[in-house]
Amino acid sequence: QVQLVQSGAEVKKPGASVKVSCKVSGYTLTELSMHWVRQAPGKGLEWMGGFDPEDGETIYAQKFQGRVTMTEDTSTDTAYMELSSLRSEDTAVYYCATGGPRWPPDFDYWGQGTLVTVSS
Amino acid sequence: QSALTQPASVSGSPGQSITISCTGTSSDVGGYNYVSWYQQHPGKAPKLMIYEVSNRPSGVPDRFSGSKSGNTASLTISGLQAEDEADYYCSSYTSSSTPLVFGGGTKLTVL
């Protein structure tokens, strides 16, 4: 059974960056393909990007290209999502999610979510 | 605006059946058998209910079923129960530069 535990809530000012972590247990990160999905308050789900095991590359949603970086530390089985140049519209709950090493992805396992608030 | 169109809300009484639609295009829903459905209760992470149009993960009741016709996918819940009251989201693989998109979500109310 995969468990994903995310870092705690963050408050950031506009223009700053945020880095959210997602610790994997039950499997190693190399056995999974990690993705990130966000949800603004009262809004729907939005896929931000994730690992494509067929190409061996991380794919980002066009909307976030140039502003998001997804990385992994396989020594600690921890995935990271860093979003820069934050604006108020980035206020959301950010989830890490995975369903195993498949593409296209669907998500059997989710982290608990990390609330990122962007406010001056 | 979401890439996939879902009704904002649906409702049904306990024991009844409801269907939630998810309409896309030939570049997403209609072009691939990679439609998934997620259930989300307030304050909780989403839960995968259906993958690849009509497959149920282990542990999901067989009251939940998925199908697709043309550019529209559907989630049907039969024998509605109070605990089915939640938001439901579809997702699909797409041929665009953003390869995974979600619908806007549908709020299911069990009357």
Short mmCIF file of C-alpha atoms in Angstrom, two decimals:
data_model
loop_
_atom_site.label_atom_id
_atom_site.label_comp_id
_atom_site.label_asym_id
_atom_site.label_seq_id
_atom_site.Cartn_x
_atom_site.Cartn_y
_atom_site.Cartn_z
CA GLN A 1 0.00 0.00 0.00
CA VAL A 2 1.36 3.37 -1.02
CA GLN A 3 1.22 6.22 1.47
CA LEU A 4 1.95 9.81 0.53
CA VAL A 5 2.60 12.37 3.28
CA GLN A 6 2.94 16.00 2.30
CA SER A 7 4.56 18.96 4.00
CA GLY A 8 2.54 21.49 5.96
CA ALA A 9 0.64 24.59 4.96
CA GLU A 10 2.53 27.59 3.60
CA VAL A 11 1.82 31.31 3.43
CA LYS A 12 3.75 33.20 0.76
CA LYS A 13 3.85 36.72 -0.61
CA PRO A 14 3.22 37.45 -4.28
CA GLY A 15 6.34 36.93 -6.33
CA ALA A 16 7.83 34.38 -3.95
CA SER A 17 8.34 30.65 -4.52
CA VAL A 18 7.01 27.65 -2.64
CA LYS A 19 8.34 24.11 -2.46
CA VAL A 20 6.01 21.34 -1.36
CA SER A 21 7.29 17.88 -0.45
CA CYS A 22 5.64 14.47 -0.71
CA LYS A 23 7.17 11.57 1.22
CA VAL A 24 6.47 8.09 -0.15
CA SER A 25 6.21 4.97 1.95
CA GLY A 26 5.16 1.44 1.12
CA TYR A 27 6.95 1.63 -2.21
CA THR A 28 10.06 3.37 -3.48
CA LEU A 29 9.75 6.49 -5.57
CA THR A 30 11.44 4.72 -8.48
CA GLU A 31 8.53 2.26 -8.61
CA LEU A 32 6.02 5.05 -9.06
CA SER A 33 5.27 7.97 -11.36
CA MET A 34 4.49 11.01 -9.26
CA HIS A 35 2.16 13.77 -10.35
CA TRP A 36 0.89 17.01 -8.87
CA VAL A 37 -2.72 18.24 -8.93
CA ARG A 38 -4.01 21.44 -7.41
CA GLN A 39 -7.42 22.69 -6.33
CA ALA A 40 -8.22 26.35 -5.74
CA PRO A 41 -10.76 27.07 -3.00
CA GLY A 42 -14.21 25.99 -4.14
CA LYS A 43 -12.88 25.06 -7.56
CA GLY A 44 -12.08 21.90 -9.52
CA LEU A 45 -9.00 19.77 -9.94
CA GLU A 46 -6.15 20.90 -12.16
CA TRP A 47 -3.29 18.66 -13.30
CA MET A 48 0.04 20.46 -13.07
CA GLY A 49 2.42 17.82 -14.34
CA GLY A 50 4.11 14.53 -13.61
CA PHE A 51 6.49 11.83 -14.69
CA ASP A 52 5.96 9.99 -17.97
CA PRO A 53 7.66 6.59 -17.56
CA GLU A 54 7.44 5.89 -21.29
CA ASP A 55 9.61 8.86 -22.20
CA GLY A 56 11.46 9.04 -18.89
CA GLU A 57 10.65 12.73 -18.63
CA THR A 58 8.60 15.02 -16.44
CA ILE A 59 5.76 16.60 -18.38
CA TYR A 60 4.31 19.94 -17.27
CA ALA A 61 0.92 21.38 -18.09
CA GLN A 62 1.37 24.20 -20.57
CA LYS A 63 -0.16 26.65 -18.11
CA PHE A 64 2.70 26.12 -15.66
CA GLN A 65 5.61 25.78 -18.08
CA GLY A 66 8.54 27.87 -16.91
CA ARG A 67 7.10 28.39 -13.47
CA VAL A 68 6.96 24.89 -12.00
CA THR A 69 9.70 22.35 -11.29
CA MET A 70 9.06 18.81 -10.12
CA THR A 71 11.97 16.88 -8.69
CA GLU A 72 12.62 13.68 -6.79
CA ASP A 73 15.12 12.57 -4.14
CA THR A 74 15.26 8.82 -4.49
CA SER A 75 17.54 8.50 -1.46
CA THR A 76 14.67 9.64 0.77
CA ASP A 77 11.75 8.66 -1.50
CA THR A 78 10.55 12.24 -1.47
CA ALA A 79 9.05 14.16 -4.39
CA TYR A 80 9.04 17.95 -4.58
CA MET A 81 7.00 20.52 -6.46
CA GLU A 82 8.32 24.08 -6.62
CA LEU A 83 6.16 26.88 -8.00
CA SER A 84 7.70 30.29 -8.56
CA SER A 85 6.46 33.83 -9.22
CA LEU A 86 3.44 33.17 -7.03
CA ARG A 87 0.30 35.21 -7.47
CA SER A 88 -2.99 35.26 -5.60
CA GLU A 89 -4.55 32.87 -8.12
CA ASP A 90 -2.05 30.21 -7.00
CA THR A 91 -3.78 29.97 -3.63
CA ALA A 92 -4.85 26.34 -3.60
CA VAL A 93 -4.49 22.92 -2.06
CA TYR A 94 -1.67 21.09 -3.80
CA TYR A 95 -1.81 17.30 -3.95
CA CYS A 96 0.80 14.76 -4.94
CA ALA A 97 -0.80 11.72 -6.56
CA THR A 98 0.26 8.48 -8.17
CA GLY A 99 -1.12 5.28 -9.61
CA GLY A 100 2.04 3.44 -10.41
CA PRO A 101 4.40 3.70 -13.36
CA ARG A 102 1.88 4.07 -16.15
CA TRP A 103 1.03 6.58 -18.82
CA PRO A 104 -1.44 8.10 -19.24
CA PRO A 105 -1.74 8.40 -15.50
CA ASP A 106 -4.63 7.89 -13.19
CA PHE A 107 -4.35 8.27 -9.48
CA ASP A 108 -5.03 5.52 -6.97
CA TYR A 109 -3.08 7.23 -4.22
CA TRP A 110 -3.15 10.83 -3.05
CA GLY A 111 -1.34 12.84 -0.43
CA GLN A 112 -3.39 14.67 2.18
CA GLY A 113 -2.89 17.99 0.39
CA THR A 114 -0.90 21.10 1.22
CA LEU A 115 -2.64 24.46 1.41
CA VAL A 116 -0.58 27.24 -0.13
CA THR A 117 -1.90 30.73 0.52
CA VAL A 118 -0.52 33.63 -1.51
CA SER A 119 -1.26 36.95 0.13
CA SER A 120 0.45 40.27 0.65
CA GLN B 1 -13.01 27.09 -18.28
CA SER B 2 -12.37 23.34 -17.98
CA ALA B 3 -11.47 21.31 -21.02
CA LEU B 4 -14.12 18.72 -20.17
CA THR B 5 -17.73 19.74 -19.54
CA GLN B 6 -19.71 18.29 -16.64
CA PRO B 7 -23.07 19.36 -15.23
CA ALA B 8 -22.63 21.52 -12.15
CA SER B 9 -25.01 19.42 -10.09
CA VAL B 10 -27.16 16.32 -10.13
CA SER B 11 -29.41 14.86 -7.48
CA GLY B 12 -31.25 11.68 -6.70
CA SER B 13 -33.06 9.89 -3.93
CA PRO B 14 -31.66 6.90 -2.05
CA GLY B 15 -31.99 3.75 -4.11
CA GLN B 16 -32.30 5.61 -7.40
CA SER B 17 -29.75 5.73 -10.23
CA ILE B 18 -28.05 8.83 -11.55
CA THR B 19 -25.71 9.50 -14.44
CA ILE B 20 -23.06 12.20 -14.67
CA SER B 21 -21.82 13.16 -18.12
CA CYS B 22 -18.39 14.36 -19.17
CA THR B 23 -18.22 15.87 -22.63
CA GLY B 24 -15.00 16.52 -24.50
CA THR B 25 -13.81 16.30 -28.07
CA SER B 26 -12.22 13.81 -30.43
CA SER B 27 -8.86 15.01 -29.11
CA ASP B 28 -9.56 13.74 -25.62
CA VAL B 29 -12.60 11.72 -24.49
CA GLY B 30 -13.56 10.61 -27.99
CA GLY B 31 -10.07 9.73 -29.11
CA TYR B 32 -8.78 7.61 -26.26
CA ASN B 33 -10.06 5.06 -23.75
CA TYR B 34 -8.35 6.88 -20.91
CA VAL B 35 -11.21 8.43 -19.00
CA SER B 36 -11.14 8.29 -15.20
CA TRP B 37 -13.64 9.33 -12.55
CA TYR B 38 -12.86 10.61 -9.06
CA GLN B 39 -15.06 11.07 -5.99
CA GLN B 40 -14.21 13.82 -3.53
CA HIS B 41 -15.84 14.41 -0.17
CA PRO B 42 -15.48 17.86 1.42
CA GLY B 43 -12.04 18.46 2.85
CA LYS B 44 -10.73 15.13 1.58
CA ALA B 45 -8.42 14.04 -1.22
CA PRO B 46 -10.06 12.63 -4.33
CA LYS B 47 -10.61 8.88 -4.69
CA LEU B 48 -10.32 6.97 -7.96
CA MET B 49 -13.65 5.31 -8.80
CA ILE B 50 -13.29 4.37 -12.48
CA TYR B 51 -10.27 4.17 -14.80
CA GLU B 52 -9.92 3.51 -18.52
CA VAL B 53 -13.58 4.36 -19.10
CA SER B 54 -15.19 1.42 -17.34
CA ASN B 55 -12.79 -0.34 -14.97
CA ARG B 56 -13.28 -0.27 -11.21
CA PRO B 57 -10.31 -0.33 -8.84
CA SER B 58 -10.39 -2.95 -6.14
CA GLY B 59 -12.74 -1.95 -3.34
CA VAL B 60 -15.02 0.31 -5.37
CA PRO B 61 -18.62 -0.96 -5.19
CA ASP B 62 -20.11 -2.34 -8.40
CA ARG B 63 -22.86 0.28 -8.04
CA PHE B 64 -20.41 2.56 -9.81
CA SER B 65 -20.01 2.04 -13.55
CA GLY B 66 -18.49 3.97 -16.43
CA SER B 67 -19.13 4.11 -20.15
CA LYS B 68 -18.39 6.20 -23.19
CA SER B 69 -20.17 7.09 -26.41
CA GLY B 70 -18.44 9.33 -28.91
CA ASN B 71 -17.05 12.38 -27.16
CA THR B 72 -19.07 11.88 -23.97
CA ALA B 73 -18.18 9.67 -21.04
CA SER B 74 -20.63 8.83 -18.28
CA LEU B 75 -20.52 7.74 -14.68
CA THR B 76 -23.58 5.90 -13.43
CA ILE B 77 -24.28 5.27 -9.78
CA SER B 78 -27.06 2.83 -9.09
CA GLY B 79 -28.74 2.20 -5.76
CA LEU B 80 -27.78 5.65 -4.48
CA GLN B 81 -26.65 5.83 -0.89
CA ALA B 82 -26.22 8.79 1.41
CA GLU B 83 -22.45 8.37 1.42
CA ASP B 84 -22.35 8.84 -2.35
CA GLU B 85 -23.05 12.54 -1.81
CA ALA B 86 -19.82 14.16 -3.00
CA ASP B 87 -18.18 15.98 -5.88
CA TYR B 88 -17.29 13.91 -8.92
CA TYR B 89 -14.61 14.74 -11.47
CA CYS B 90 -13.81 13.15 -14.79
CA SER B 91 -10.39 13.26 -16.38
CA SER B 92 -9.08 12.30 -19.78
CA TYR B 93 -5.85 11.93 -21.64
CA THR B 94 -5.60 14.43 -24.48
CA SER B 95 -3.46 14.91 -27.54
CA SER B 96 -2.83 18.54 -26.62
CA SER B 97 0.29 20.00 -25.03
CA THR B 98 -1.35 19.44 -21.64
CA PRO B 99 -1.89 15.67 -21.79
CA LEU B 100 -4.24 15.28 -18.82
CA VAL B 101 -7.31 17.39 -18.21
CA PHE B 102 -10.12 17.32 -15.65
CA GLY B 103 -13.75 18.26 -15.92
CA GLY B 104 -15.15 21.09 -13.86
CA GLY B 105 -16.77 18.71 -11.38
CA THR B 106 -20.33 17.73 -10.52
CA LYS B 107 -21.89 18.03 -7.09
CA LEU B 108 -24.07 15.02 -6.34
CA THR B 109 -26.79 15.57 -3.78
CA VAL B 110 -28.61 12.59 -2.30
CA LEU B 111 -32.05 13.88 -1.36
#
